Amino acid sequence: MSVAVPNLKPLTEDPERYEEVFYKAFFKVSQTDVLLEKLNQFFDEKVMDLLTGVFGREEVVSLLGVGVGEGHTEFHFLKSLQTHYSSMCNIAVDPNEGMLQTFKTRVDTLNSDGKSSISCHWINGSLSQFLTDSPMAKTKYNLISAIHSLFYAGDFETTFTQLASMLKDKGVTVIVCKKGKYRIDKKINKRCTV
């Protein structure tokens, strides 16, 4: 069903507007790609050193991903950790079952290469459901990630405090929020920053 809007031409009939829309959309997509690439690089250069400096190769490394979507970043984390650890436990929480399934399919490829064993728990639901319903919410994790997902959680400070309480001593939390949305740098310096 289409709705007629006065003075609005289809983009195909307005080349200047088409170009403007295309470049704005392309710019946003390219910014996201650059951010994720920088995040992956930061993980490989800094976070891996922190984790491998504290947790030995023989330890089962546990990861909690909050709002993983299709798991692009978390997949990179697992792949990088796989080079050092022979056993990992990955818990992925996301309310979108289709996206979670995409991530699951990708992680299955890591298990099939024989490098390490990754046990996975796929939680189809919100973070609040996970925190109240899952016994895994009482587990301590080596790494907790929330990439562009905490703004869905509601009360940011309470959510951050809950996640921080689930972190092992000297574990790492990787949180990415849209610039200006939250000022987490002020709130977490007393806890753990990288």
mmCIF file of C-alpha atoms in Angstrom:
data_model
loop_
_atom_site.group_PDB
_atom_site.id
_atom_site.type_symbol
_atom_site.label_atom_id
_atom_site.label_comp_id
_atom_site.label_asym_id
_atom_site.label_seq_id
_atom_site.Cartn_x
_atom_site.Cartn_y
_atom_site.Cartn_z
ATOM 1 C CA MET A 1 0.000 0.000 0.000
ATOM 2 C CA SER A 2 1.479 3.335 -0.991
ATOM 3 C CA VAL A 3 0.542 6.711 0.361
ATOM 4 C CA ALA A 4 0.597 9.748 -1.898
ATOM 5 C CA VAL A 5 2.699 12.565 -0.461
ATOM 6 C CA PRO A 6 2.379 15.918 -2.217
ATOM 7 C CA ASN A 7 5.548 17.234 -3.922
ATOM 8 C CA LEU A 8 7.485 14.046 -3.287
ATOM 9 C CA LYS A 9 8.895 12.462 -6.418
ATOM 10 C CA PRO A 10 10.278 8.939 -6.576
ATOM 11 C CA LEU A 11 14.076 8.914 -6.201
ATOM 12 C CA THR A 12 14.438 7.513 -9.713
ATOM 13 C CA GLU A 13 12.868 10.707 -11.069
ATOM 14 C CA ASP A 14 15.032 13.040 -8.933
ATOM 15 C CA PRO A 15 18.743 12.338 -9.634
ATOM 16 C CA GLU A 16 20.059 15.001 -7.226
ATOM 17 C CA ARG A 17 17.982 13.667 -4.342
ATOM 18 C CA TYR A 18 18.925 10.094 -5.295
ATOM 19 C CA GLU A 19 22.624 11.009 -5.123
ATOM 20 C CA GLU A 20 22.169 12.768 -1.778
ATOM 21 C CA VAL A 21 20.324 9.807 -0.246
ATOM 22 C CA PHE A 22 22.864 7.339 -1.647
ATOM 23 C CA TYR A 23 25.880 9.219 -0.281
ATOM 24 C CA LYS A 24 24.321 9.727 3.151
ATOM 25 C CA ALA A 25 23.476 6.033 3.408
ATOM 26 C CA PHE A 26 26.886 4.981 2.046
ATOM 27 C CA PHE A 27 28.622 7.307 4.506
ATOM 28 C CA LYS A 28 26.789 5.759 7.470
ATOM 29 C CA VAL A 29 27.548 2.224 6.306
ATOM 30 C CA SER A 30 31.217 3.035 5.726
ATOM 31 C CA GLN A 31 31.488 4.657 9.184
ATOM 32 C CA THR A 32 30.118 1.507 10.791
ATOM 33 C CA ASP A 33 32.555 -0.675 8.838
ATOM 34 C CA VAL A 34 35.492 1.522 9.873
ATOM 35 C CA LEU A 35 34.400 1.455 13.524
ATOM 36 C CA LEU A 36 34.084 -2.340 13.546
ATOM 37 C CA GLU A 37 37.459 -2.701 11.859
ATOM 38 C CA LYS A 38 39.051 -0.441 14.499
ATOM 39 C CA LEU A 39 37.311 -2.377 17.263
ATOM 40 C CA ASN A 40 38.625 -5.681 15.908
ATOM 41 C CA GLN A 41 42.118 -4.208 15.650
ATOM 42 C CA PHE A 42 41.870 -2.875 19.225
ATOM 43 C CA PHE A 43 40.766 -6.307 20.399
ATOM 44 C CA ASP A 44 43.673 -8.046 18.666
ATOM 45 C CA GLU A 45 46.285 -5.540 19.855
ATOM 46 C CA LYS A 46 45.126 -4.694 23.384
ATOM 47 C CA VAL A 47 42.397 -6.965 24.719
ATOM 48 C CA MET A 48 44.116 -10.192 23.641
ATOM 49 C CA ASP A 49 47.248 -9.101 25.518
ATOM 50 C CA LEU A 50 45.207 -8.361 28.624
ATOM 51 C CA LEU A 51 43.365 -11.682 28.539
ATOM 52 C CA THR A 52 46.337 -13.883 27.650
ATOM 53 C CA GLY A 53 48.483 -12.109 30.244
ATOM 54 C CA VAL A 54 46.068 -13.053 33.016
ATOM 55 C CA PHE A 55 44.302 -16.254 31.980
ATOM 56 C CA GLY A 56 46.402 -19.305 31.100
ATOM 57 C CA ARG A 57 46.031 -21.435 27.977
ATOM 58 C CA GLU A 58 44.601 -24.312 29.989
ATOM 59 C CA GLU A 59 41.702 -22.222 31.314
ATOM 60 C CA VAL A 60 38.257 -22.489 29.756
ATOM 61 C CA VAL A 61 37.651 -18.921 28.636
ATOM 62 C CA SER A 62 34.066 -17.768 29.005
ATOM 63 C CA LEU A 63 32.509 -15.049 26.889
ATOM 64 C CA LEU A 64 29.168 -13.313 27.258
ATOM 65 C CA GLY A 65 27.908 -11.372 24.254
ATOM 66 C CA VAL A 66 24.964 -9.048 24.893
ATOM 67 C CA GLY A 67 22.818 -8.108 21.909
ATOM 68 C CA VAL A 68 25.096 -9.935 19.486
ATOM 69 C CA GLY A 69 22.889 -9.607 16.411
ATOM 70 C CA GLU A 70 24.570 -11.640 13.674
ATOM 71 C CA GLY A 71 27.705 -11.728 15.814
ATOM 72 C CA HIS A 72 30.169 -10.071 13.442
ATOM 73 C CA THR A 73 32.333 -8.645 16.223
ATOM 74 C CA GLU A 74 31.883 -11.522 18.642
ATOM 75 C CA PHE A 75 32.835 -13.968 15.876
ATOM 76 C CA HIS A 76 36.094 -12.046 15.444
ATOM 77 C CA PHE A 77 36.681 -12.213 19.203
ATOM 78 C CA LEU A 78 36.153 -15.983 19.217
ATOM 79 C CA LYS A 79 38.388 -16.483 16.198
ATOM 80 C CA SER A 80 41.184 -14.446 17.799
ATOM 81 C CA LEU A 81 40.846 -16.189 21.166
ATOM 82 C CA GLN A 82 40.891 -19.540 19.381
ATOM 83 C CA THR A 83 44.547 -18.915 18.473
ATOM 84 C CA HIS A 84 45.479 -19.003 22.170
ATOM 85 C CA TYR A 85 42.844 -20.999 24.054
ATOM 86 C CA SER A 86 41.889 -24.590 23.356
ATOM 87 C CA SER A 87 38.563 -24.419 25.167
ATOM 88 C CA MET A 88 35.963 -21.648 25.265
ATOM 89 C CA CYS A 89 32.397 -21.227 26.436
ATOM 90 C CA ASN A 90 30.376 -18.674 24.483
ATOM 91 C CA ILE A 91 27.035 -17.335 25.693
ATOM 92 C CA ALA A 92 25.242 -15.168 23.128
ATOM 93 C CA VAL A 93 22.130 -13.186 24.094
ATOM 94 C CA ASP A 94 19.909 -11.591 21.464
ATOM 95 C CA PRO A 95 16.152 -11.147 21.091
ATOM 96 C CA ASN A 96 16.240 -11.731 17.312
ATOM 97 C CA GLU A 97 16.178 -15.481 16.645
ATOM 98 C CA GLY A 98 17.120 -15.135 12.957
ATOM 99 C CA MET A 99 20.212 -13.065 13.711
ATOM 100 C CA LEU A 100 21.200 -15.419 16.496
ATOM 101 C CA GLN A 101 20.914 -18.343 14.070
ATOM 102 C CA THR A 102 23.223 -16.561 11.603
ATOM 103 C CA PHE A 103 25.811 -16.134 14.365
ATOM 104 C CA LYS A 104 25.390 -19.776 15.394
ATOM 105 C CA THR A 105 26.042 -20.938 11.827
ATOM 106 C CA ARG A 106 29.234 -18.861 11.702
ATOM 107 C CA VAL A 107 30.500 -20.202 15.041
ATOM 108 C CA ASP A 108 29.871 -23.771 13.853
ATOM 109 C CA THR A 109 32.602 -23.182 11.240
ATOM 110 C CA LEU A 110 35.088 -22.470 14.049
ATOM 111 C CA ASN A 111 34.232 -25.733 15.782
ATOM 112 C CA SER A 112 34.700 -27.713 12.586
ATOM 113 C CA ASP A 113 38.311 -26.645 12.026
ATOM 114 C CA GLY A 114 39.619 -28.629 15.009
ATOM 115 C CA LYS A 115 41.641 -25.741 16.516
ATOM 116 C CA SER A 116 39.682 -25.503 19.727
ATOM 117 C CA SER A 117 36.470 -26.520 21.369
ATOM 118 C CA ILE A 118 33.808 -23.849 21.673
ATOM 119 C CA SER A 119 30.732 -24.758 23.661
ATOM 120 C CA CYS A 120 27.888 -22.388 22.958
ATOM 121 C CA HIS A 121 24.671 -21.362 24.618
ATOM 122 C CA TRP A 122 22.246 -19.382 22.487
ATOM 123 C CA ILE A 123 19.833 -17.254 24.507
ATOM 124 C CA ASN A 124 16.963 -15.964 22.381
ATOM 125 C CA GLY A 125 15.641 -13.127 24.522
ATOM 126 C CA SER A 126 16.458 -9.788 26.065
ATOM 127 C CA LEU A 127 19.259 -9.087 28.520
ATOM 128 C CA SER A 128 16.725 -8.601 31.321
ATOM 129 C CA GLN A 129 15.233 -12.048 30.572
ATOM 130 C CA PHE A 130 18.715 -13.555 30.647
ATOM 131 C CA LEU A 131 19.515 -11.864 33.959
ATOM 132 C CA THR A 132 16.310 -13.018 35.650
ATOM 133 C CA ASP A 133 15.745 -16.439 34.038
ATOM 134 C CA SER A 134 19.089 -17.999 33.164
ATOM 135 C CA PRO A 135 21.364 -19.765 35.657
ATOM 136 C CA MET A 136 24.237 -18.631 33.414
ATOM 137 C CA ALA A 137 23.638 -15.073 34.684
ATOM 138 C CA LYS A 138 25.341 -16.191 37.902
ATOM 139 C CA THR A 139 28.505 -17.218 36.027
ATOM 140 C CA LYS A 140 31.671 -15.122 36.052
ATOM 141 C CA TYR A 141 33.024 -14.309 32.570
ATOM 142 C CA ASN A 142 36.502 -13.573 31.238
ATOM 143 C CA LEU A 143 35.074 -11.305 28.540
ATOM 144 C CA ILE A 144 31.752 -9.496 28.272
ATOM 145 C CA SER A 145 30.855 -7.604 25.116
ATOM 146 C CA ALA A 146 27.974 -5.288 24.314
ATOM 147 C CA ILE A 147 28.447 -3.724 20.888
ATOM 148 C CA HIS A 148 25.817 -1.087 20.124
ATOM 149 C CA SER A 149 23.280 -2.899 22.270
ATOM 150 C CA LEU A 150 23.130 -1.415 25.766
ATOM 151 C CA PHE A 151 20.879 1.458 24.749
ATOM 152 C CA TYR A 152 18.135 -1.167 24.421
ATOM 153 C CA ALA A 153 18.606 -2.310 28.006
ATOM 154 C CA GLY A 154 16.924 0.636 29.728
ATOM 155 C CA ASP A 155 18.731 1.900 32.820
ATOM 156 C CA PHE A 156 22.317 2.034 31.636
ATOM 157 C CA GLU A 157 24.036 2.367 35.010
ATOM 158 C CA THR A 158 22.119 -0.550 36.530
ATOM 159 C CA THR A 159 22.798 -2.687 33.454
ATOM 160 C CA PHE A 160 26.491 -1.826 33.495
ATOM 161 C CA THR A 161 26.714 -2.606 37.209
ATOM 162 C CA GLN A 162 25.015 -5.973 36.650
ATOM 163 C CA LEU A 163 27.419 -6.846 33.830
ATOM 164 C CA ALA A 164 30.443 -5.698 35.838
ATOM 165 C CA SER A 165 29.379 -7.992 38.695
ATOM 166 C CA MET A 166 29.462 -10.927 36.250
ATOM 167 C CA LEU A 167 33.077 -10.272 35.265
ATOM 168 C CA LYS A 168 35.938 -12.376 36.630
ATOM 169 C CA ASP A 169 38.736 -10.544 38.435
ATOM 170 C CA LYS A 170 40.943 -9.017 35.731
ATOM 171 C CA GLY A 171 38.360 -9.877 33.064
ATOM 172 C CA VAL A 172 37.573 -7.412 30.287
ATOM 173 C CA THR A 173 34.358 -5.702 29.279
ATOM 174 C CA VAL A 174 34.107 -4.316 25.736
ATOM 175 C CA ILE A 175 31.230 -1.868 25.380
ATOM 176 C CA VAL A 176 30.547 0.282 22.345
ATOM 177 C CA CYS A 177 27.818 2.914 22.444
ATOM 178 C CA LYS A 178 26.939 5.534 19.905
ATOM 179 C CA LYS A 179 29.001 8.638 20.546
ATOM 180 C CA GLY A 180 27.216 11.080 22.807
ATOM 181 C CA LYS A 181 24.509 8.601 23.803
ATOM 182 C CA TYR A 182 26.116 7.676 27.121
ATOM 183 C CA ARG A 183 29.138 8.996 28.948
ATOM 184 C CA ILE A 184 30.464 5.660 30.105
ATOM 185 C CA ASP A 185 34.059 6.823 30.194
ATOM 186 C CA LYS A 186 33.225 8.888 33.284
ATOM 187 C CA LYS A 187 31.315 6.072 34.941
ATOM 188 C CA ILE A 188 33.774 3.232 34.510
ATOM 189 C CA ASN A 189 37.202 4.696 35.240
ATOM 190 C CA LYS A 190 36.916 3.534 38.819
ATOM 191 C CA ARG A 191 36.164 -0.019 37.737
ATOM 192 C CA CYS A 192 38.056 -1.222 34.686
ATOM 193 C CA THR A 193 39.056 0.576 31.537
ATOM 194 C CA VAL A 194 41.167 -0.376 28.594
#
